[in-house]
């Protein structure tokens, strides 16, 4: 039997189309909406009034129209109609960020709280989150949820830490946090949240291998615009691929994993900051340059192996991305060229577009995405 669309569905569909058009174009006039969506002026006017009344959109100054010399009222969405919170849990600190419907930072803060798997720690972190939310001065119902970016693998339902050796928190349940918070809560693997940020910053991105080069190494495979987690939740855990049989011990207990060659922890000496290290590298200080070249050579080896498995774009992201320059990319390309049997085009290695706060923002974004994709906006 042929299903028919009810008048109510058409109405809802028009509202959705208009909201999406305003969201995408940021600032538009009634005429723009009517013309581009092929909707009658009365339909547009009625929907705009209803959405303005619901607080979803707002009048936002004036805008030039196609008619010379005439300006029309402009409409924008209300960006903080809904807000999401991203929290990054690290060994010695907790970072929080609040983002609006465009995924833009509203506010962020960092607390020096050392991780421990104890009730008092979870309570302290949640108190700080509530304090942070309170400082935003926003109504409770505007908060969509809180995403916790963890240095560990997460179960597909985002409720439990599947493998958390760095923080020794394997088996941790989200309820340890959510019992203190009146909002939906979920975990996300930090490498995945970095990749989510990347997808957000580059909507045209559909397939890529994302490498998170930060204090620890991580990766995420982006396929058809989504992140692959795999049958058991440990896809793309490249950090534990054995690379150096006589290398240093990895936190997983094995020897010479990629982690031990390609993490910031392995690159920098004890008290060295990345700023200080890269200043020496760019001034061509011999010992720093030598360390950097070894790091880049290992990175080339890793990328080459992964590229042979999955022929796609590689995005170099994470904390290190902000320090990478074209010269480094050329160096890696040259090394790969010497290793690979194929004549590689120089077009598959890219530097992340979103190195700043990418992990905490990426933890917040899934709630925003769910809201924007909900049928009854
Ligand atoms: Zn390992």
mmCIF file of C-alpha atoms and ligand atoms in Angstrom, residues 239-240 250 252 257, ligand 1:
data_model
loop_
_atom_site.group_PDB
_atom_site.id
_atom_site.type_symbol
_atom_site.label_atom_id
_atom_site.label_comp_id
_atom_site.label_asym_id
_atom_site.label_seq_id
_atom_site.Cartn_x
_atom_site.Cartn_y
_atom_site.Cartn_z
ATOM 1 C CA UNK A 239 49.265 2.644 19.495
ATOM 2 C CA UNK A 240 49.844 -1.000 20.440
ATOM 3 C CA UNK A 250 54.586 0.504 26.752
ATOM 4 C CA UNK A 252 50.092 -1.878 28.031
ATOM 5 C CA UNK A 257 54.574 -0.414 20.681
HETATM 6 ZN ZN1 LIG B 1 51.266 -0.984 23.990
#
